Coordinates of C-alpha atoms in Angstrom, one line a residue:
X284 CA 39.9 51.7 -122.2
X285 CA 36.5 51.4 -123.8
X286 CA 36.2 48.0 -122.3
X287 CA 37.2 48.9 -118.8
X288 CA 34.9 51.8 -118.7
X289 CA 32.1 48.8 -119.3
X290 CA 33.2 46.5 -116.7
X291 CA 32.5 49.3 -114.4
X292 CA 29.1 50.3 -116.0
X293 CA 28.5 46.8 -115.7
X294 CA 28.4 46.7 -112.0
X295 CA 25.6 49.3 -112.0
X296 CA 22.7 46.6 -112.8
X297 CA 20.5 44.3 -110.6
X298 CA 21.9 41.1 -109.3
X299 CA 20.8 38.5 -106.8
X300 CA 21.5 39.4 -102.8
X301 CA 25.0 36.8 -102.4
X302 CA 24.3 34.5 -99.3
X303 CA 21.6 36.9 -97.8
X304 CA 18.9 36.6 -94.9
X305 CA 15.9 37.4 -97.4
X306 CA 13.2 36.4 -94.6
X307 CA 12.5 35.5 -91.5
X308 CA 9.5 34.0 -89.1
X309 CA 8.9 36.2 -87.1
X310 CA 10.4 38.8 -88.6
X311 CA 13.0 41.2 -87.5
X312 CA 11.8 43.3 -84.7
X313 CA 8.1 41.5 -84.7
X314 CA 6.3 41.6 -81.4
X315 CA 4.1 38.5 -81.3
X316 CA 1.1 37.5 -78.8
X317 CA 2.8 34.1 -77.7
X318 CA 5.7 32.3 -78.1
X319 CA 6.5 30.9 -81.7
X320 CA 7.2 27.2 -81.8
X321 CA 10.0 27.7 -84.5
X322 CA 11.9 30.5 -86.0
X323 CA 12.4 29.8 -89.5
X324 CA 15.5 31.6 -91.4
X325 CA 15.3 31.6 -95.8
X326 CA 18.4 32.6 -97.5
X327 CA 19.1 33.4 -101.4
X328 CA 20.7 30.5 -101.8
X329 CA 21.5 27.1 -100.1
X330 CA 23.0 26.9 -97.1
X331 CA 24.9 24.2 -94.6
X332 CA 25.7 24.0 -90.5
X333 CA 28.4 24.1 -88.8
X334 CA 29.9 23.3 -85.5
X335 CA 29.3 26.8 -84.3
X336 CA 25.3 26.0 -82.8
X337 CA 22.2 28.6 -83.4
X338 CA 21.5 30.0 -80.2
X339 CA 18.9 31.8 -78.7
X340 CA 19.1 34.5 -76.3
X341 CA 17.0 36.5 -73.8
X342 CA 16.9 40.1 -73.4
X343 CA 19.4 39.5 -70.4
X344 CA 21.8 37.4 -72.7
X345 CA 21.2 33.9 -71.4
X346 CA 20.9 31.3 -74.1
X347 CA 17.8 29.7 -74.6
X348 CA 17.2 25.9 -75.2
X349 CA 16.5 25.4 -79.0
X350 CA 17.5 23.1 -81.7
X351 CA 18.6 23.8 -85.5
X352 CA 18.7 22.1 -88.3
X353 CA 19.2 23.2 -92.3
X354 CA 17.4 21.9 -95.3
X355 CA 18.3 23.7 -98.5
X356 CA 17.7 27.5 -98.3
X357 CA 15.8 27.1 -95.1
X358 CA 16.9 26.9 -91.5
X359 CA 14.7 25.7 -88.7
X360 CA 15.6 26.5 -84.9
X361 CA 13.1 24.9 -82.6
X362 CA 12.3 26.8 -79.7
X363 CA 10.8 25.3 -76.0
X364 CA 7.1 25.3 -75.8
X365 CA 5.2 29.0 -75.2
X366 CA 5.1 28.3 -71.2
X367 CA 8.8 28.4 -70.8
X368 CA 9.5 31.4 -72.8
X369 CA 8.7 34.9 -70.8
X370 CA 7.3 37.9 -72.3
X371 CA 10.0 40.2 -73.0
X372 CA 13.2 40.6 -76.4
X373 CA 14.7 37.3 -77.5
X374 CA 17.9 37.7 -79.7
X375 CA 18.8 34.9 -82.8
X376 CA 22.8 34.6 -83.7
X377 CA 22.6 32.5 -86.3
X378 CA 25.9 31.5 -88.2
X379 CA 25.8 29.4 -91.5
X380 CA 28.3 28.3 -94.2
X381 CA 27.1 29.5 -97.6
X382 CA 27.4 28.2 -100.9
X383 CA 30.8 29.3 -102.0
X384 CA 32.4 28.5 -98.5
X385 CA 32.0 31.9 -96.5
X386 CA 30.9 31.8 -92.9
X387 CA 28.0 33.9 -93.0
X388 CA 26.5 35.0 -89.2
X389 CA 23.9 37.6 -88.0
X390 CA 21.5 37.7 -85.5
X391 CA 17.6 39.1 -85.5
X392 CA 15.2 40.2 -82.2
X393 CA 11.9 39.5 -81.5
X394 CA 10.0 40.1 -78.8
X395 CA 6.8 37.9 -76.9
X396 CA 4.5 40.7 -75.4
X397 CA 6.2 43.1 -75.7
X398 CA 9.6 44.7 -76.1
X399 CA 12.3 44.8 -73.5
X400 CA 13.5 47.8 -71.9
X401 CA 16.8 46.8 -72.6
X402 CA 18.2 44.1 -74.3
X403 CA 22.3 42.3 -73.9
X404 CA 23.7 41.7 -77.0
X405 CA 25.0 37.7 -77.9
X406 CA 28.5 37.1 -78.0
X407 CA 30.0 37.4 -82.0
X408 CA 30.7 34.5 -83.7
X409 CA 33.8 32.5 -83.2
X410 CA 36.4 33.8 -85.9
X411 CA 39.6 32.1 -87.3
X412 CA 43.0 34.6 -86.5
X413 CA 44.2 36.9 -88.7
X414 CA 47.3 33.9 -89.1
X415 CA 44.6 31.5 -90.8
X416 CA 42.6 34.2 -92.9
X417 CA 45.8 35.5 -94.4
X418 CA 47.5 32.0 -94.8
X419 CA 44.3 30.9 -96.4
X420 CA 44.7 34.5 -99.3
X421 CA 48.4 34.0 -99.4
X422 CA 47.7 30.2 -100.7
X423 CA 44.7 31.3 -102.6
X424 CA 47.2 33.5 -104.5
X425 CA 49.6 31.2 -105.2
X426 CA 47.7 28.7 -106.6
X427 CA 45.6 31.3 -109.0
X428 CA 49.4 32.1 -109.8
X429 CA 50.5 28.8 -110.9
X430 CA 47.5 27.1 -112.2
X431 CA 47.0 30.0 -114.6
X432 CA 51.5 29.9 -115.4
X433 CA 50.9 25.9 -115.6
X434 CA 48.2 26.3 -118.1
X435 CA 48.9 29.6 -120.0
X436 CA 52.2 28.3 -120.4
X437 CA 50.6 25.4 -122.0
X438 CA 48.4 26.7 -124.9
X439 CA 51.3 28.8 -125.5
X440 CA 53.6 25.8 -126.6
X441 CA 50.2 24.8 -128.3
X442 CA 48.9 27.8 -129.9
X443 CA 51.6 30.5 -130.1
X444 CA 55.2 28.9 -130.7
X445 CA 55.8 28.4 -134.2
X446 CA 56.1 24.6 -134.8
X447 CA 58.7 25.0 -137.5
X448 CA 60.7 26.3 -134.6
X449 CA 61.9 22.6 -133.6
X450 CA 64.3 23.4 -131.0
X451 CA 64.1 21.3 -127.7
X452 CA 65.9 23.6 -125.7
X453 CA 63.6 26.4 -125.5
X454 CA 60.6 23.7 -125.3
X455 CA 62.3 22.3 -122.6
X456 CA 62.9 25.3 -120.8
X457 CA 59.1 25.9 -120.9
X458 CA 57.9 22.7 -120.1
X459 CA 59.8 22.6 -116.8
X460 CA 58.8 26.0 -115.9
X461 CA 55.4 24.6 -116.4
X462 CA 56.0 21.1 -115.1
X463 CA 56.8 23.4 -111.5
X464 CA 53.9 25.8 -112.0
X465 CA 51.3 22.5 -112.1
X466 CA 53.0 20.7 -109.3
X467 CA 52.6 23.8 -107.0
X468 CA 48.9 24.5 -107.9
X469 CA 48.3 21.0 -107.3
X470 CA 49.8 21.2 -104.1
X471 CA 48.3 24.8 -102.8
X472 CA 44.6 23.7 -103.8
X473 CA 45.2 20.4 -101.6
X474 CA 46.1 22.6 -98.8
X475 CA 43.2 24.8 -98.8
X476 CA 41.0 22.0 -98.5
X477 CA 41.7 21.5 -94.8
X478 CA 42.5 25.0 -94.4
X479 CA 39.0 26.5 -95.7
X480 CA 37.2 23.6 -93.5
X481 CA 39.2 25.5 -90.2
X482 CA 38.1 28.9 -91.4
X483 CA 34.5 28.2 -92.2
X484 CA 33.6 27.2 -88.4
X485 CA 35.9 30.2 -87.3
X486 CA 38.5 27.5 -85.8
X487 CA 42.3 27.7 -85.7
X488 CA 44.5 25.1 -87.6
X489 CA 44.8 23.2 -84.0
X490 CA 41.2 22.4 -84.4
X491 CA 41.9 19.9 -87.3
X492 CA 43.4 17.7 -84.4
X493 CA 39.4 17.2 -83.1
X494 CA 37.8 16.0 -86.6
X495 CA 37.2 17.1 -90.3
X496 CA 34.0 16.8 -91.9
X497 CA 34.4 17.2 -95.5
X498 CA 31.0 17.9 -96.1
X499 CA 31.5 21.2 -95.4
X500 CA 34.2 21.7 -97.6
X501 CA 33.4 19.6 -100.9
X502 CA 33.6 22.6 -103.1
X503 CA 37.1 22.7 -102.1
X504 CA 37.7 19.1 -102.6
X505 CA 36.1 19.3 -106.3
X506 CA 38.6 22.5 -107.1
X507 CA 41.5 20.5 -105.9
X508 CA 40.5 17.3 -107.7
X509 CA 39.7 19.2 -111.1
X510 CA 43.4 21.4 -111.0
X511 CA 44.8 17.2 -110.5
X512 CA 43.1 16.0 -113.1
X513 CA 43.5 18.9 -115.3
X514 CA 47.3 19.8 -115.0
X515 CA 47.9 15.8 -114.7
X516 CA 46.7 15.6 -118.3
X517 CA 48.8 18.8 -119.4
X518 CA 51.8 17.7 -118.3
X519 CA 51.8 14.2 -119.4
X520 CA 50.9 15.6 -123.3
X521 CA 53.6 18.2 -123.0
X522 CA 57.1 17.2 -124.9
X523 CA 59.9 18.9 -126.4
X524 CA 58.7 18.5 -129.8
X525 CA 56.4 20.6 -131.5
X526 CA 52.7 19.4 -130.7
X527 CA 50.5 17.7 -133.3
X528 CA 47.0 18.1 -133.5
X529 CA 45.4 15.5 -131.1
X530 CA 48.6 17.0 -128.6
X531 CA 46.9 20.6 -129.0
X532 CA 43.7 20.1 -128.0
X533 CA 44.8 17.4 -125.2
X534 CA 46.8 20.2 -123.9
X535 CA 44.2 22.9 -124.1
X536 CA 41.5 20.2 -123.2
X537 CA 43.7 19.5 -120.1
X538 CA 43.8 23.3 -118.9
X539 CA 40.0 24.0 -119.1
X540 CA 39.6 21.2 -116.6
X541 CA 42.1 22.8 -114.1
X542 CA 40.9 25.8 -114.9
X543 CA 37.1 25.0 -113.9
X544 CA 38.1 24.1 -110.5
X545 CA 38.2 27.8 -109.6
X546 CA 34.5 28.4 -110.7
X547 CA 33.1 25.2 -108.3
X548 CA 34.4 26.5 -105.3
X549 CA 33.7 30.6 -106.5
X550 CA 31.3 33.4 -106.0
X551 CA 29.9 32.2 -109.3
X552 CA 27.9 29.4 -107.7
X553 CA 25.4 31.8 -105.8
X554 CA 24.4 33.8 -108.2
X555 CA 22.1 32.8 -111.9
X556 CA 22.2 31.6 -113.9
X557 CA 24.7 29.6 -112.6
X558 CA 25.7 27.4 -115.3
X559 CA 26.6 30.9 -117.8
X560 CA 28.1 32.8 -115.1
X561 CA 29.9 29.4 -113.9
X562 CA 31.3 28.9 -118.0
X563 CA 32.1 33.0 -118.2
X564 CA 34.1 32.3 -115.1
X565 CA 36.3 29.5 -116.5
X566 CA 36.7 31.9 -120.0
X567 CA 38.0 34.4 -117.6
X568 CA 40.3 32.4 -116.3
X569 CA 41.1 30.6 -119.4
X570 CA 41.9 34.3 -121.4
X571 CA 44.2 35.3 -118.0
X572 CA 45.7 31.9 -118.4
X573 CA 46.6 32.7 -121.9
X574 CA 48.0 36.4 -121.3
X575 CA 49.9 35.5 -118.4
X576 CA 51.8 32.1 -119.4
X577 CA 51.9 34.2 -123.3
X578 CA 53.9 36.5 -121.5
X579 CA 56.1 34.5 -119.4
X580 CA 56.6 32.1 -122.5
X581 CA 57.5 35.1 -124.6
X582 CA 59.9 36.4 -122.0
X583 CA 61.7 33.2 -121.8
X584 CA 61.8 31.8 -125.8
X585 CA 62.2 36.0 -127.3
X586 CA 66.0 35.5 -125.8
X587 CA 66.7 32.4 -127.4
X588 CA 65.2 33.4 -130.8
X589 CA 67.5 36.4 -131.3
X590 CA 68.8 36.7 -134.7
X591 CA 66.0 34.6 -136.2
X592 CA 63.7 38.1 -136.3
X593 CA 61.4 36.1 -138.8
X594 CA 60.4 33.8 -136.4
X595 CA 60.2 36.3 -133.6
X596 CA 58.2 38.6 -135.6
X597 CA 56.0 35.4 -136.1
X598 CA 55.7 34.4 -132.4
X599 CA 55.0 37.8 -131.1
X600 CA 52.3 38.4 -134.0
X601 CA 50.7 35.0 -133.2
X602 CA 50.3 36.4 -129.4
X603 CA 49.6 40.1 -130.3
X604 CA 46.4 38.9 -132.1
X605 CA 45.6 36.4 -130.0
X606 CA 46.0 38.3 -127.0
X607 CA 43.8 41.1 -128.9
X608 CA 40.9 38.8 -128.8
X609 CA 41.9 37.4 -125.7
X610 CA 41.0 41.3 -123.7
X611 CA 37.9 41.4 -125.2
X612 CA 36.7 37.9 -123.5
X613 CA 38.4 38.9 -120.4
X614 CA 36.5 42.4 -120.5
X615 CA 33.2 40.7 -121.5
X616 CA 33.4 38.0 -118.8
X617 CA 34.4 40.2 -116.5
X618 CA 31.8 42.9 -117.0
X619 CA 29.1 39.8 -116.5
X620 CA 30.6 38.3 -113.2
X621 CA 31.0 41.9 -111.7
X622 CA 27.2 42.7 -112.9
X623 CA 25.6 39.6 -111.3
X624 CA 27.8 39.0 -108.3
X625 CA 27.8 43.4 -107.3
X626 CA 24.5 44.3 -108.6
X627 CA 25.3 48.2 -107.4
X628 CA 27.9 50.9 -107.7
X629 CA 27.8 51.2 -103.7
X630 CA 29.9 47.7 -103.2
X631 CA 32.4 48.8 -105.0
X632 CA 33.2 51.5 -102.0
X633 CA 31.4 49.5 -98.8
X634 CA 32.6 46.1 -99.3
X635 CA 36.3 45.0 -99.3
X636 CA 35.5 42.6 -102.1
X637 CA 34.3 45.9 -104.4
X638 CA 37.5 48.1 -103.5
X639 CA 39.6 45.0 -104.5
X640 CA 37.8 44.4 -107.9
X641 CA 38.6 48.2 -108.5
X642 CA 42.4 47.6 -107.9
X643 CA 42.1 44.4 -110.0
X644 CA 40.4 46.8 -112.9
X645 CA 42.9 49.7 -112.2
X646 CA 46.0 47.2 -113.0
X647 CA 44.3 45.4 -115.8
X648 CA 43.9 48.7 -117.4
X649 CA 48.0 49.6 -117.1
X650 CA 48.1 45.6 -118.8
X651 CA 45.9 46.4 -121.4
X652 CA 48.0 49.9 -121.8
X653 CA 50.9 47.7 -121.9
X654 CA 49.6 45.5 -124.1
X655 CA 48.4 48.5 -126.7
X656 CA 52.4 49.6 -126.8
X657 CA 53.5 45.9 -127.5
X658 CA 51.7 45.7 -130.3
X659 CA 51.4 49.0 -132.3
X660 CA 55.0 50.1 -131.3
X661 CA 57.2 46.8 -130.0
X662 CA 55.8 44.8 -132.7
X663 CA 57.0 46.8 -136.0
X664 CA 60.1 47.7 -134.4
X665 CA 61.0 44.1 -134.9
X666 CA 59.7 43.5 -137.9
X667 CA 61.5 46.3 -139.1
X668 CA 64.5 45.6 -137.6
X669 CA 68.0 45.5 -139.5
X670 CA 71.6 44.2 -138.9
X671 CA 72.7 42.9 -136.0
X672 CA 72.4 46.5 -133.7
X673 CA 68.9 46.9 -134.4
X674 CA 67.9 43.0 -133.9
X675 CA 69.3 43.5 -131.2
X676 CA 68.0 46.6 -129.8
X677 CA 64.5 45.4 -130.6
X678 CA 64.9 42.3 -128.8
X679 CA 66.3 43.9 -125.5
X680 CA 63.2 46.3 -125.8
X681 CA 60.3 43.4 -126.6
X682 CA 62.0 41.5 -123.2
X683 CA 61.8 44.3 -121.1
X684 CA 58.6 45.0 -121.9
X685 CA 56.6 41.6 -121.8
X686 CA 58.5 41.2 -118.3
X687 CA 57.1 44.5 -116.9
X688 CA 53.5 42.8 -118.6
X689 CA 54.2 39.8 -117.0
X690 CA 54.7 41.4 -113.8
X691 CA 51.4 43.6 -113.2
X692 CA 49.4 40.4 -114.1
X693 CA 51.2 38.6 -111.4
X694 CA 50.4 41.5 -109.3
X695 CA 46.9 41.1 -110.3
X696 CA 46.4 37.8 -109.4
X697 CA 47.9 38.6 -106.3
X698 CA 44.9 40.8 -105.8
X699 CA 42.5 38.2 -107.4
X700 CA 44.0 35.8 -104.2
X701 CA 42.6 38.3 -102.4
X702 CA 39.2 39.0 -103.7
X703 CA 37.9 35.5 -103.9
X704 CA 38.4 34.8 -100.4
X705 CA 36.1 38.2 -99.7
X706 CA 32.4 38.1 -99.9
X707 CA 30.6 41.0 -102.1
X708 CA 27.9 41.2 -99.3
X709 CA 27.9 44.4 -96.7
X710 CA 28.5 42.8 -92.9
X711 CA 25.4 42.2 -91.5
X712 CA 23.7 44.2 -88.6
X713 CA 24.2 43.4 -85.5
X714 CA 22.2 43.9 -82.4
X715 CA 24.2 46.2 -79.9
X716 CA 24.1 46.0 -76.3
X717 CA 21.8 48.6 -74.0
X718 CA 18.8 50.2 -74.2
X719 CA 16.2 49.8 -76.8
X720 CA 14.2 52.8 -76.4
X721 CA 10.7 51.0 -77.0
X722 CA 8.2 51.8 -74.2
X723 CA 5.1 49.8 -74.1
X724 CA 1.3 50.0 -72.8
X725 CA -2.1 48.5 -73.2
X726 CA -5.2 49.8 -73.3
X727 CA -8.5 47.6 -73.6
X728 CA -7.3 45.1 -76.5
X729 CA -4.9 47.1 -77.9
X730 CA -0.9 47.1 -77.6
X731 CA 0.6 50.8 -78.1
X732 CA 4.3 50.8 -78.5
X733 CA 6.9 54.2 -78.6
X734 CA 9.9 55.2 -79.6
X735 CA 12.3 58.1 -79.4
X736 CA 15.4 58.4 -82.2
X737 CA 18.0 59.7 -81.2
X738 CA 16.8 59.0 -77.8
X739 CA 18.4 62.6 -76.2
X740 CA 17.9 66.1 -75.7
X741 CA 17.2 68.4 -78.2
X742 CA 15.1 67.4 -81.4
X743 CA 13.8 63.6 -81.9
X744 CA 12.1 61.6 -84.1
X745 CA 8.7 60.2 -82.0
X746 CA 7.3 56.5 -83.5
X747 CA 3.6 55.6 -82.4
X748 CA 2.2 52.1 -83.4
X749 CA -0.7 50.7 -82.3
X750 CA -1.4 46.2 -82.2
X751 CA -4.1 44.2 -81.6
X752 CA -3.9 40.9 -79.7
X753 CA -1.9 39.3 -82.6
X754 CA 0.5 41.9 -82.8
X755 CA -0.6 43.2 -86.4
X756 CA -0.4 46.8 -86.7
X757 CA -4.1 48.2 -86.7
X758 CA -5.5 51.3 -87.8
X759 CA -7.8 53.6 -85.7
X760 CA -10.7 55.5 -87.6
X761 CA -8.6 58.7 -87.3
X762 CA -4.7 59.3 -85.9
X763 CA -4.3 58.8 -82.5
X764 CA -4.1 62.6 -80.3
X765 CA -0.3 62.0 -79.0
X766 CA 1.0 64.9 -76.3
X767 CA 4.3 64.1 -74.2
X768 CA 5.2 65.7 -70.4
X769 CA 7.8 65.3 -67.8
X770 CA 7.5 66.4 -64.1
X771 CA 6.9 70.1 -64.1
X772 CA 6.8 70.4 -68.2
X773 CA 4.2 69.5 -70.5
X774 CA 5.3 70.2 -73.9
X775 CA 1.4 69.8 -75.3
X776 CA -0.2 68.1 -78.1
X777 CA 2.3 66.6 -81.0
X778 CA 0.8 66.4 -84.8
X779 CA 1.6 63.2 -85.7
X780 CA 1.3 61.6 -89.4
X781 CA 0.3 57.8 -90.7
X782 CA 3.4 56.2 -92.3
X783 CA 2.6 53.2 -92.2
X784 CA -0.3 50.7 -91.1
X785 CA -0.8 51.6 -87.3
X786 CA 2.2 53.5 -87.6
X787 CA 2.5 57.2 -87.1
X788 CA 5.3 59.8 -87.1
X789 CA 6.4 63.0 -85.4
X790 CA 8.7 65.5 -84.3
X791 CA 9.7 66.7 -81.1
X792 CA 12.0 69.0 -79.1
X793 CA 13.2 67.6 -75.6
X794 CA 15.2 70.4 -73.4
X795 CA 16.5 68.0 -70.9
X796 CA 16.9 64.4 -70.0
X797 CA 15.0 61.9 -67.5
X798 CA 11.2 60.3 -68.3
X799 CA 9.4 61.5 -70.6
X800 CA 5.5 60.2 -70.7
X801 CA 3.9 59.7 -73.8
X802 CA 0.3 59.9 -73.9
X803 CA -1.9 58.2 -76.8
X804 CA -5.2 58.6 -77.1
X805 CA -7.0 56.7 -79.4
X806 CA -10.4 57.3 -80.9
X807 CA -12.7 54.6 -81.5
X808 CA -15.9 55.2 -82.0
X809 CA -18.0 58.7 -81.2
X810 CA -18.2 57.7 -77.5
X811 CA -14.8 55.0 -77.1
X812 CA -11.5 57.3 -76.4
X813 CA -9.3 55.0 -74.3
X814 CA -6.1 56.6 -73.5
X815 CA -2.9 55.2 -72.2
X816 CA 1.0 56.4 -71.2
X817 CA 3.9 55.0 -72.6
X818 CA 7.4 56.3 -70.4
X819 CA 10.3 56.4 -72.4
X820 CA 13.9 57.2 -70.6
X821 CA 15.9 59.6 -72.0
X822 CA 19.7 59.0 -70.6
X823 CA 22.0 61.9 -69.7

């Protein structure tokens, strides 16, 4: 309990933004002199194309001719030359692929001149149908399911099972349980390769028919070719006879490969340090590896071992204190991911990436509950177990137990199919169709912009800034003297405040819609007071 309490404490500390806009040139909402010759887009982390284009829009919503290309963290859209570009809002959508395979798309505004009075939003990026997304979990899940059966299952033969226990039969039955579990990871992580390439460019599974580029999906490939290599290994050590030593650490050799697929195609990738969160992330998986196929091996080989209590007793302690060791690495890896890939306690709530880590950490705390009763109540009663009743008794109870184990962790990685295909970033802002509310003017060589929030009757927010010629905010000797009127009502003078550089607030009370004029003087020197109107609309 003490351990889940500090996975969620954990997710309270700073941490890297995950496949985020950082900056951008110009910047969101910049009104320039001129035209730029390039808009420049940095992320957090590295970042590819696909075959969804850039595109750049006008205020009326017709794309723009520009070209894009992505080096590293940086993308570069080339824009026509100034002279074809008119003054007035031009909208970016960009889309990208990020690091650990999400589609990642958002658009910014910038305006040439000035801003426009209103401004058509771009049509959303292309996205794959619910049929592909869930396909995509749904396989996702299964193969977190059996590569962490094939290989728990395995490092219980080699670490748990007693080797005086020489019988074949329940060996057998464990290898070919295992044997199934490898061959259907192998399978499932082959199949997401060309299904994560269809929903990265937000295609349907008809779209493989036109092409595949696997450059956009070589994480993928890696994860596949890693569970191949891996499970391959595992299963051609695993035999019906007790392992010897060179077996047992070919066999647990063999599962940390498969099991470091997950981390090359994860959330892991984006963050640092890479290469510790990157090994935490394979411990994780290695220590749910262990609980899971522990379980399922116990469930399976308990049954068979009934009226040999001694070497029950044995095999259960061997995985109680195991396992015991096992929670804390889960709990401390765990803790670490969820602290550098959240960062905040608000993801846990606003993404669908932090509600699903908070069912993963609700069930993992019934497991661990579970786990507790196995081994300070289950435990003795089959140690202390006598005659043929109580053996028996005490077996029936340690089986139904580890099965109802066995079955929240399945449950869990259910969840964990989920999560990994979610991205622990808030959706990005998008620009929304309609009016903009910015009203511009010029007097002498300066630019005075305004702006109403909410934009309607009763009380609103009022926004002065002032620019010079190259659109940098500039700062008057004293505030600018503000007062707003309508026809037939002048509500007077407004006190305004500096928030910013050229930037100035205040507060006023509108008692009816229509055009509102905004007058700004601005004080220059003792005998230079130009003064200008800005009209802002204010819709019914």
């Amino acid at each position: 309990m003490l351990v889940a309490v500090a996975v969620l404490c954990g997710g309270a500390g700073p941490a890297l933004a995950h496949a985020d806009l950082i900056s951008s040139d110009p910047t969101d909402g910049a009104v320039v002199a001129k035209a730029p010759e390039t808009v420049m887009l940095t992320f957090n982390e590295a970042v590819r194309l696909t075959s969804q284009t850039i595109t750049v829009y006008d205020a009326a919503g017709d794309a723009v001719v520009s070209e894009s290309s992505a080096s590293g963290s940086v993308v570069r859209i080339e824009l026509p030359a100034a002279s074809a570009l008119a003054e007035g809002t031009y909208t970016v959508g960009w889309n990208v692929l990020s690091g650990d395979g999400h589609p990642i798309a958002g658009s910014l505004t910038f305006s040439i001149g000035a801003p426009s009075a209103s401004v058509t939003a771009p049509p959303p990026p292309a996205k794959s149908s619910a049929a592909v997304t869930i396909t995509r979990d749904l396989l996702a899940g299964l193969t977190y399911l059996a590569l962490l059966l094939a290989g728990g299952l395995a490092m219980f033969l080699a670490l748990v099972l007693p080797t005086s226990y020489s019988g074949s039969r329940v060996r057998g039955r464990l290898r070919t349980v295992a044997t199934y579990a490898a061959g259907t990871a192998v399978v499932t992580s082959l199949l997401l390769v060309p299904l994560s390439w269809v929903y990265a460019q937000g295609l349907e599974l008809s779209g493989l028919v036109s092409g595949f580029d696997p450059g956009l999906v070589i994480n993928e490939i890696i994860f596949a070719a890693l569970v191949l290599i891996g499970l391959g290994v595992v299963i051609r050590a695993l035999s019906d006879q007790p392992p010897t030593t060179l077996q047992r650490r070919i066999l647990v050799g063999g599962v940390l490969v498969a099991l470091s697929g997950p981390a090359a195609a994860g959330h892991t990738r984006a963050f640092d340090p890479s290469a510790l969160l990157m090994l935490s992330d394979v411990l994780h998986l290695a220590a749910g590896a262990f609980w899971l196929g522990g379980l399922v091996g116990l469930a399976l080989s308990l049954p068979a071992l009934a009226g040999r209590e001694v070497l029950a007793a044995t095999t259960l302690a061997r995985f109680s204190t195991l396992a015991g060791g096992i929670l804390l690495v889960v709990a401390a890896t765990g803790s670490f991911l969820s602290w550098r890939i959240l960062g905040s306690w608000s993801v846990f709530v606003e993404t669908t990436y932090g509600r699903l880590l908070l069912v993963k950490i609700a069930i993992a705390l019934i497991v661990a509950g579970v786990g507790g009763w196995n081994r300070w109540r289950t435990l003795p009663a089959v140690r202390d177990a006598v005659g043929f009743g109580d053996r028996g008794r005490a077996a029936a109870l340690v089986t139904r137990t580890v099965r109802v184990e066995a079955i929240l962790i399945v449950v869990l990685l259910g969840v964990t199919g989920f999560l990994v295909n979610q991205s622990p970033r808030p959706a990005p802002v998008e620009v929304n169709s309609g009016s903009t509310g910015v009203g511009a003017s010029l007097v002498d060589d300066l630019r005075v912009l305004a702006v109403m929030d909410p934009q309607e009757r009763g009380s609103n927010v009022l926004l002065i800034q002032l620019q010079d010629v190259e659109g940098e905010p500039y700062d008057p000797p004293t505030p600018p003297e503000v007062s707003v009127r309508t026809a037939g009502l002048n509500l007077g003078k407004v006190q305004v405040t500096a928030i910013s550089n050229g930037t100035y607030r205040g507060e006023v009370i509108l008692p009816r819609d229509g055009v509102w004029e905004v007058q700004v003087s601005i004080r220059l020197s003792r005998f230079e007071s130009p003064v200008t109107t800005v009209r802002l609309k204010v819709p019914r």
